[in-house]
Short mmCIF file of C-alpha atoms and ligand atoms in Angstrom, two decimals:
data_model
loop_
_atom_site.label_atom_id
_atom_site.label_comp_id
_atom_site.label_asym_id
_atom_site.label_seq_id
_atom_site.Cartn_x
_atom_site.Cartn_y
_atom_site.Cartn_z
CA MET A 919 -0.01 0.00 -0.01
CA LYS A 920 2.94 2.31 0.57
CA ARG A 921 3.29 2.79 -3.15
CA LEU A 922 -0.16 4.45 -3.13
CA ALA A 923 0.81 7.09 -0.61
CA ARG A 924 2.26 10.47 -1.62
CA LYS A 925 6.06 10.46 -1.29
CA SER A 926 6.13 13.34 1.14
CA ILE A 927 3.83 11.48 3.51
CA LEU A 928 6.21 8.44 3.66
CA GLU A 929 8.94 10.74 4.95
CA ILE A 930 6.93 11.83 7.99
CA LYS A 931 8.04 10.52 11.39
CA PRO A 932 4.85 10.23 13.42
CA TYR A 933 4.65 12.56 16.42
CA LYS A 934 5.02 10.67 19.72
CA PRO A 935 3.23 12.58 22.48
CA GLY A 936 3.98 12.22 26.17
CA LYS A 937 2.65 8.92 27.54
CA PRO A 938 -0.94 9.24 28.79
CA ILE A 939 -1.64 8.55 32.50
CA GLU A 940 -4.12 5.75 31.80
CA GLU A 941 -1.60 3.94 29.58
CA VAL A 942 1.05 3.93 32.28
CA LYS A 943 -1.55 2.77 34.85
CA ARG A 944 -2.47 -0.13 32.59
CA GLU A 945 1.05 -1.12 31.65
CA LEU A 946 2.67 -0.87 35.07
CA GLY A 947 -0.28 -1.62 37.29
CA LEU A 948 0.36 1.66 39.19
CA ARG A 949 -2.44 3.58 40.84
CA GLU A 950 -0.82 6.99 41.37
CA ILE A 951 0.73 8.68 38.41
CA ILE A 952 2.25 12.12 38.05
CA LYS A 953 2.38 13.42 34.48
CA LEU A 954 4.86 16.18 33.79
CA ALA A 955 5.49 15.34 30.16
CA SER A 956 3.24 17.55 27.95
CA ASN A 957 3.33 20.99 29.53
CA GLU A 958 -0.25 20.88 30.68
CA ASN A 959 -1.46 22.99 33.59
CA THR A 960 -1.67 20.40 36.37
CA LEU A 961 -3.90 22.72 38.45
CA GLY A 962 -6.55 21.86 35.83
CA PRO A 963 -9.47 24.05 34.75
CA SER A 964 -11.12 26.36 37.24
CA SER A 965 -14.36 25.41 38.98
CA ARG A 966 -16.10 28.16 36.92
CA THR A 967 -14.97 26.41 33.75
CA ILE A 968 -16.15 23.01 34.99
CA LYS A 969 -19.54 24.51 35.79
CA ALA A 970 -19.77 25.98 32.27
CA LEU A 971 -19.08 22.53 30.86
CA ARG A 972 -21.74 20.87 33.02
CA ASP A 973 -24.28 23.51 32.04
CA TYR A 974 -23.57 22.92 28.36
CA LEU A 975 -23.77 19.09 28.44
CA PRO A 976 -27.51 18.73 27.67
CA LYS A 977 -26.98 20.64 24.44
CA ILE A 978 -24.26 18.48 22.92
CA TYR A 979 -26.77 16.84 20.55
CA LEU A 980 -26.53 20.06 18.49
CA TYR A 981 -23.67 20.85 16.13
CA PRO A 982 -21.38 23.55 17.56
CA GLU A 983 -21.70 27.16 16.51
CA ASP A 984 -19.42 27.15 13.49
CA SER A 985 -18.42 30.81 13.88
CA CYS A 986 -17.44 30.49 17.57
CA PHE A 987 -19.29 33.81 17.90
CA TYR A 988 -19.32 34.42 21.61
CA LEU A 989 -15.77 33.23 22.17
CA LYS A 990 -14.44 35.35 19.29
CA LYS A 991 -16.34 38.33 20.59
CA GLU A 992 -14.80 38.05 24.05
CA LEU A 993 -11.33 37.34 22.69
CA ALA A 994 -11.52 40.28 20.28
CA LYS A 995 -12.50 42.58 23.15
CA ARG A 996 -9.60 41.42 25.30
CA LEU A 997 -7.01 41.40 22.54
CA LYS A 998 -8.26 44.69 21.08
CA VAL A 999 -8.65 43.26 17.60
CA LYS A 1000 -11.73 42.66 15.39
CA MET A 1001 -13.51 39.35 15.38
CA GLU A 1002 -12.52 39.16 11.72
CA ASN A 1003 -8.84 38.96 12.85
CA LEU A 1004 -9.45 35.65 14.58
CA ILE A 1005 -9.71 32.04 13.52
CA MET A 1006 -10.41 29.24 16.03
CA GLY A 1007 -8.94 25.81 15.75
CA ASN A 1008 -9.13 22.30 17.18
CA GLY A 1009 -5.98 23.16 19.08
CA SER A 1010 -3.51 25.61 17.66
CA ASP A 1011 -2.06 22.53 15.95
CA GLU A 1012 -4.97 22.64 13.55
CA ILE A 1013 -4.23 26.19 12.50
CA MET A 1014 -0.53 25.23 12.16
CA GLU A 1015 -1.73 22.67 9.60
CA LEU A 1016 -4.13 25.12 7.89
CA ILE A 1017 -1.25 27.57 7.22
CA PRO A 1018 0.74 25.31 4.79
CA LYS A 1019 -2.56 23.99 3.37
CA THR A 1020 -3.39 27.60 2.46
CA PHE A 1021 -0.02 28.98 1.43
CA LEU A 1022 2.49 26.27 0.61
CA ASN A 1023 2.98 24.85 -2.87
CA PRO A 1024 4.87 21.52 -3.26
CA GLY A 1025 8.65 22.11 -3.19
CA GLU A 1026 8.46 25.48 -1.39
CA GLU A 1027 10.55 25.86 1.71
CA VAL A 1028 9.55 26.26 5.39
CA ILE A 1029 12.14 27.54 7.86
CA TYR A 1030 12.03 26.94 11.59
CA GLY A 1031 14.43 26.54 14.48
CA HIS A 1032 15.92 23.26 15.63
CA PRO A 1033 15.25 21.88 18.20
CA SER A 1034 11.76 23.31 18.22
CA PHE A 1035 8.13 22.19 18.05
CA LEU A 1036 8.14 18.98 16.00
CA ILE A 1037 4.75 19.71 14.29
CA TYR A 1038 6.34 22.34 12.02
CA GLU A 1039 8.17 19.62 10.13
CA ILE A 1040 5.12 17.39 9.93
CA VAL A 1041 2.73 20.05 8.53
CA THR A 1042 5.40 21.04 5.98
CA LYS A 1043 5.82 17.48 4.74
CA ILE A 1044 2.07 16.88 4.62
CA MET A 1045 1.91 19.56 1.94
CA GLY A 1046 5.04 18.32 0.12
CA GLY A 1047 7.09 21.33 1.24
CA LYS A 1048 10.76 21.34 2.08
CA PRO A 1049 11.66 21.65 5.75
CA VAL A 1050 14.63 23.91 6.48
CA PRO A 1051 15.59 23.56 10.17
CA ILE A 1052 18.08 26.16 11.47
CA SER A 1053 20.06 25.34 14.59
CA LEU A 1054 19.35 27.37 17.68
CA LYS A 1055 22.14 29.50 19.09
CA ASP A 1056 22.61 29.28 22.89
CA TYR A 1057 19.37 27.31 22.95
CA THR A 1058 17.59 30.34 21.39
CA TYR A 1059 15.99 30.95 17.98
CA ASP A 1060 18.75 32.27 15.70
CA LEU A 1061 16.76 34.87 13.78
CA LYS A 1062 19.84 36.15 11.88
CA GLY A 1063 20.59 32.58 10.82
CA ILE A 1064 17.00 32.20 9.66
CA VAL A 1065 17.22 35.38 7.54
CA MET A 1066 20.41 34.00 5.93
CA ALA A 1067 18.56 30.80 5.04
CA ILE A 1068 15.81 32.63 3.08
CA THR A 1069 15.72 31.74 -0.57
CA ARG A 1070 13.38 32.48 -3.48
CA LYS A 1071 11.53 29.30 -2.50
CA THR A 1072 10.90 30.23 1.13
CA LYS A 1073 7.18 30.57 1.84
CA ILE A 1074 6.70 30.14 5.62
CA ILE A 1075 8.84 30.80 8.72
CA PHE A 1076 7.76 29.38 12.07
CA VAL A 1077 9.10 31.18 15.18
CA CYS A 1078 8.28 29.36 18.35
CA ASN A 1079 8.31 32.09 21.00
CA PRO A 1080 8.96 31.02 23.74
CA ASN A 1081 10.52 27.94 22.21
CA ASN A 1082 9.56 24.40 22.99
CA PRO A 1083 11.69 22.44 24.11
CA THR A 1084 14.25 25.00 25.32
CA GLY A 1085 11.96 27.56 27.05
CA THR A 1086 13.92 30.51 25.71
CA MET A 1087 12.46 33.56 24.00
CA VAL A 1088 13.31 36.33 21.44
CA SER A 1089 12.57 39.94 22.39
CA GLU A 1090 10.48 42.64 20.73
CA GLU A 1091 13.63 44.32 19.50
CA GLU A 1092 14.94 41.09 17.98
CA ILE A 1093 11.67 40.27 16.30
CA ARG A 1094 11.43 43.79 14.86
CA ALA A 1095 14.95 43.64 13.41
CA PHE A 1096 14.07 40.24 11.93
CA LEU A 1097 10.71 41.27 10.42
CA LYS A 1098 12.40 44.20 8.71
CA ARG A 1099 14.63 41.74 6.80
CA VAL A 1100 11.93 39.15 5.87
CA PRO A 1101 10.28 39.83 2.51
CA GLU A 1102 6.43 40.31 2.71
CA ARG A 1103 5.90 37.36 0.36
CA ILE A 1104 6.84 35.05 3.30
CA ILE A 1105 4.33 34.18 6.01
CA VAL A 1106 5.82 34.57 9.50
CA VAL A 1107 4.09 32.45 12.14
CA LEU A 1108 4.67 33.50 15.77
CA ASP A 1109 3.69 30.49 17.84
CA GLU A 1110 3.01 31.90 21.33
CA ALA A 1111 1.57 28.85 23.05
CA TYR A 1112 3.50 29.64 26.24
CA LYS A 1113 3.19 33.45 26.17
CA ASP A 1114 1.18 33.58 29.39
CA TYR A 1115 4.07 32.17 31.40
CA VAL A 1116 6.67 34.66 30.23
CA GLU A 1117 8.22 36.77 32.99
CA ARG A 1118 10.62 38.90 30.91
CA ARG A 1119 9.27 42.35 30.15
CA ASP A 1120 10.69 42.60 26.64
CA PHE A 1121 8.44 39.83 25.14
CA PRO A 1122 7.17 41.07 21.75
CA ASN A 1123 3.77 42.80 21.55
CA SER A 1124 2.95 40.73 18.46
CA ILE A 1125 -0.55 42.08 18.02
CA GLY A 1126 0.98 45.53 17.79
CA LEU A 1127 3.26 44.23 15.03
CA LEU A 1128 0.24 43.14 13.03
CA LYS A 1129 -0.51 46.81 12.34
CA GLU A 1130 2.85 47.17 10.62
CA TYR A 1131 3.27 43.73 8.99
CA LYS A 1132 0.56 42.04 6.96
CA ASN A 1133 2.41 38.74 6.70
CA ILE A 1134 2.23 37.69 10.37
CA ILE A 1135 0.09 34.95 11.91
CA ILE A 1136 0.05 34.68 15.75
CA LEU A 1137 -0.89 31.37 17.29
CA ARG A 1138 -2.19 30.95 20.87
CA THR A 1139 -3.87 28.17 22.73
CA PHE A 1140 -6.23 27.32 25.65
CA ALA A 1141 -4.22 24.07 26.24
CA LYS A 1142 -1.58 25.53 28.46
CA ILE A 1143 -2.29 28.23 31.12
CA TYR A 1144 -6.08 27.75 30.78
CA GLY A 1145 -5.84 24.03 31.45
CA LEU A 1146 -8.01 22.84 28.51
CA ALA A 1147 -5.54 20.60 26.61
CA GLY A 1148 -8.04 17.74 26.50
CA LEU A 1149 -10.72 19.82 24.79
CA ARG A 1150 -8.45 20.90 21.91
CA ILE A 1151 -8.89 24.59 21.34
CA GLY A 1152 -6.52 27.29 20.09
CA TYR A 1153 -6.61 30.28 17.78
CA GLY A 1154 -4.83 32.39 15.24
CA ILE A 1155 -4.66 36.18 14.99
CA ALA A 1156 -3.88 37.83 11.70
CA ARG A 1157 -4.98 40.49 9.21
CA GLU A 1158 -8.54 39.97 7.91
CA GLU A 1159 -7.40 38.98 4.43
CA VAL A 1160 -5.15 36.22 5.85
CA ILE A 1161 -7.94 34.95 8.13
CA ASP A 1162 -10.26 34.85 5.07
CA LEU A 1163 -7.76 32.64 3.19
CA LEU A 1164 -7.22 30.30 6.14
CA SER A 1165 -11.03 29.99 6.59
CA LYS A 1166 -11.34 28.60 3.08
CA VAL A 1167 -9.56 25.41 4.14
CA ARG A 1168 -11.03 25.11 7.64
CA LEU A 1169 -13.65 22.36 7.81
CA PRO A 1170 -17.06 23.28 9.28
CA PHE A 1171 -17.59 22.71 13.04
CA ASN A 1172 -13.88 22.20 13.68
CA VAL A 1173 -14.15 23.49 17.21
CA ASN A 1174 -16.58 21.50 19.42
CA SER A 1175 -19.15 23.22 21.58
CA LEU A 1176 -17.83 22.11 24.95
CA ALA A 1177 -14.38 23.56 24.01
CA GLN A 1178 -16.06 26.89 23.11
CA ALA A 1179 -18.05 27.00 26.32
CA ALA A 1180 -15.04 26.12 28.46
CA ALA A 1181 -12.70 28.57 26.72
CA LEU A 1182 -15.15 31.39 27.20
CA ALA A 1183 -15.55 30.63 30.89
CA SER A 1184 -11.82 30.22 31.46
CA LEU A 1185 -11.12 33.61 29.86
CA LYS A 1186 -13.27 35.22 32.50
CA ASP A 1187 -11.51 33.42 35.37
CA LYS A 1188 -8.54 35.76 35.98
CA GLU A 1189 -7.94 34.22 39.50
CA GLN A 1190 -7.01 30.80 38.04
CA VAL A 1191 -4.53 32.33 35.64
CA LYS A 1192 -2.97 34.36 38.48
CA LYS A 1193 -2.79 31.26 40.67
CA THR A 1194 -1.18 29.24 37.86
CA ARG A 1195 1.46 31.94 37.21
CA ARG A 1196 2.32 32.07 40.91
CA MET A 1197 2.53 28.25 41.08
CA ASN A 1198 4.80 28.27 37.99
CA ARG A 1199 7.16 30.96 39.41
CA GLU A 1200 7.52 29.16 42.75
CA GLY A 1201 7.87 25.74 41.07
CA LYS A 1202 10.57 27.11 38.80
CA ARG A 1203 12.54 28.49 41.77
CA PHE A 1204 12.31 25.17 43.62
CA LEU A 1205 13.30 23.10 40.59
CA TYR A 1206 16.24 25.33 39.67
CA ALA A 1207 17.66 24.98 43.20
CA ALA A 1208 17.13 21.17 43.11
CA PHE A 1209 18.89 20.80 39.73
CA GLU A 1210 21.81 22.84 41.04
CA SER A 1211 22.13 20.63 44.09
CA LEU A 1212 22.10 17.57 41.82
CA GLY A 1213 24.83 19.02 39.59
CA LEU A 1214 22.52 19.20 36.53
CA GLU A 1215 22.50 22.00 34.00
CA TYR A 1216 19.15 23.56 33.15
CA ILE A 1217 18.15 26.12 30.61
CA PRO A 1218 16.43 29.10 32.31
CA THR A 1219 12.86 29.06 31.08
CA GLN A 1220 10.10 31.57 30.18
CA THR A 1221 7.54 28.74 30.10
CA ASN A 1222 5.99 26.04 32.25
CA PHE A 1223 8.66 23.48 31.39
CA ILE A 1224 12.42 23.11 31.86
CA LEU A 1225 14.98 21.45 29.63
CA ILE A 1226 17.71 19.70 31.63
CA ASN A 1227 21.12 18.62 30.49
CA LEU A 1228 21.87 15.38 32.40
CA SER A 1229 25.51 15.33 31.28
CA PRO A 1230 26.93 18.87 31.56
CA ALA A 1231 30.57 19.08 30.22
CA CYS A 1232 31.97 19.61 33.71
CA SER A 1233 30.40 16.39 35.07
CA GLY A 1234 32.37 14.07 32.79
CA THR A 1235 29.34 11.73 32.64
CA ARG A 1236 27.12 10.59 29.78
CA ARG A 1237 23.66 9.89 31.02
CA SER A 1238 20.87 8.80 28.76
CA GLY A 1239 17.57 10.70 29.03
CA GLU A 1240 15.72 7.69 27.94
CA LYS A 1241 17.10 5.55 30.81
CA ILE A 1242 16.36 8.25 33.37
CA CYS A 1243 12.80 8.51 32.04
CA ARG A 1244 12.35 4.75 32.24
CA GLU A 1245 13.51 4.75 35.91
CA LEU A 1246 11.04 7.56 36.69
CA LEU A 1247 8.23 5.84 34.87
CA ILE A 1248 8.57 2.73 37.01
CA LYS A 1249 7.94 5.04 40.00
CA GLY A 1250 4.88 6.48 38.29
CA ILE A 1251 6.38 9.76 37.09
CA ILE A 1252 6.07 10.59 33.39
CA ILE A 1253 8.44 13.20 31.98
CA ARG A 1254 9.84 13.58 28.43
CA GLU A 1255 12.96 12.02 26.98
CA MET A 1256 14.36 14.12 24.10
CA SER A 1257 15.71 11.69 21.51
CA ALA A 1258 13.07 12.77 18.96
CA TRP A 1259 14.80 16.21 19.02
CA GLY A 1260 18.29 14.58 18.87
CA LEU A 1261 18.93 15.62 22.59
CA ASN A 1262 19.77 12.16 23.93
CA ASN A 1263 21.34 13.45 27.16
CA TYR A 1264 18.48 15.80 28.02
CA ILE A 1265 15.09 15.49 29.65
CA ARG A 1266 12.20 17.98 29.70
CA VAL A 1267 9.91 18.37 32.68
CA THR A 1268 6.68 20.35 33.08
CA ILE A 1269 6.62 22.55 36.15
CA GLY A 1270 3.76 21.11 38.22
CA ARG A 1271 2.20 21.62 41.63
CA GLU A 1272 4.40 21.79 44.67
CA GLU A 1273 3.87 18.16 45.69
CA GLU A 1274 4.39 16.91 42.13
CA ASN A 1275 7.67 18.81 41.79
CA LYS A 1276 8.87 17.39 45.12
CA LYS A 1277 8.04 13.79 44.15
CA PHE A 1278 9.69 14.27 40.78
CA ILE A 1279 12.96 15.52 42.37
CA GLN A 1280 12.93 12.71 44.92
CA ALA A 1281 12.54 10.16 42.17
CA LEU A 1282 15.11 11.88 39.94
CA ARG A 1283 17.65 11.91 42.76
CA LYS A 1284 17.20 8.10 43.22
CA ALA A 1285 17.33 7.47 39.47
CA LEU A 1286 20.62 9.38 39.21
CA GLU A 1287 22.05 7.29 42.03
CA VAL A 1288 20.97 4.01 40.39
CA MET A 1289 22.68 5.08 37.16
CA ARG A 1290 25.91 6.20 38.81
C1 PLP B 1952 5.02 25.39 20.87
C2 PLP B 1952 3.72 24.74 20.85
N1 PLP B 1952 2.76 25.20 20.02
C3 PLP B 1952 1.55 24.66 19.96
C4 PLP B 1952 1.20 23.59 20.76
C5 PLP B 1952 -0.11 22.90 20.59
O1 PLP B 1952 -1.10 23.51 21.20
P1 PLP B 1952 -2.59 22.95 21.01
O2 PLP B 1952 -2.82 21.98 22.10
O3 PLP B 1952 -3.40 24.17 21.10
O4 PLP B 1952 -2.66 22.34 19.67
C6 PLP B 1952 2.13 23.09 21.67
C7 PLP B 1952 1.79 21.94 22.52
O5 PLP B 1952 2.53 21.32 23.19
C8 PLP B 1952 3.40 23.69 21.74
O6 PLP B 1952 4.35 23.20 22.51
#
């Protein structure tokens, strides 16, 4: 059957998400599992959001509102854009896929950083485009390197800001200097899935940039700080003419009604967002100190996850992330090994609740001792 498939599809390495809790329970017969592998908000959705979901349940026999009217209206008000500047997706992943479907011709090039979010490569290949990964510099998007890689065939550039899996960001000044050098015939996607966790003050005001640059698409999600990963809902912000084009390839009813109701309720719950930010700041501080005491190198993060180098040059060791993750899994703690990104000596952990962070560190300390 492989001969029937398009060549570009055969080249795709399927995305392997973090192991689900239920799968680990089944496989290892464990009852208590901590999952810190997929950068979810382990505080979960607010009680207000859960109530909105319950209230909506009797109406799920109806198709969802295709236009996501109320959610778009609220978002537009908060973001100070028009509803026509918004497109909702079944996760921001869906919009990531709509972009090449709309703009990319076979053979055209898509540039993004490496290591970065793995979906950029997949959506490029789905459309028969050519992926052009550009190595990060000091774990950070190398925007100058990306500009140098632009050719006549470049059509899309993905900038993951802050970047997954390194947690680093590029500033307003850096993005402005970059955009000045990118021709307008290239779509620049600013993937801001983790924006709400950023602590640095110089994070770009990307919506402000939309006024100056017509080739930008900003991606955001309800999966992270709003705690709605399981419902799959994200959105894109762009000029109206760009949204109109993307909307041509969006299938009807792509965002389910429960996701719409929950996203709307969660937007109104400022307390939960504040609580999550506080938890993240405190968790970050605790984890940094713990990594230092364990002699591990970490990359300072602007997100709700941390990339850890298990084998810093000074340690003289070579520890495999995969082995450490296996040791932790046996103890019921799921984190991410990084071989899919080519980072075999690294692990990535989501910053969780205080007790989750403590249990993770306890288990990590033991796993490092076992592997000594
Ligand atoms: C950088 C980045 N963008 C987008 C997403 C996907 O978000 P969504 O769940 O809205 O599809 C993720 C999820 O891990 C991510 O890390």
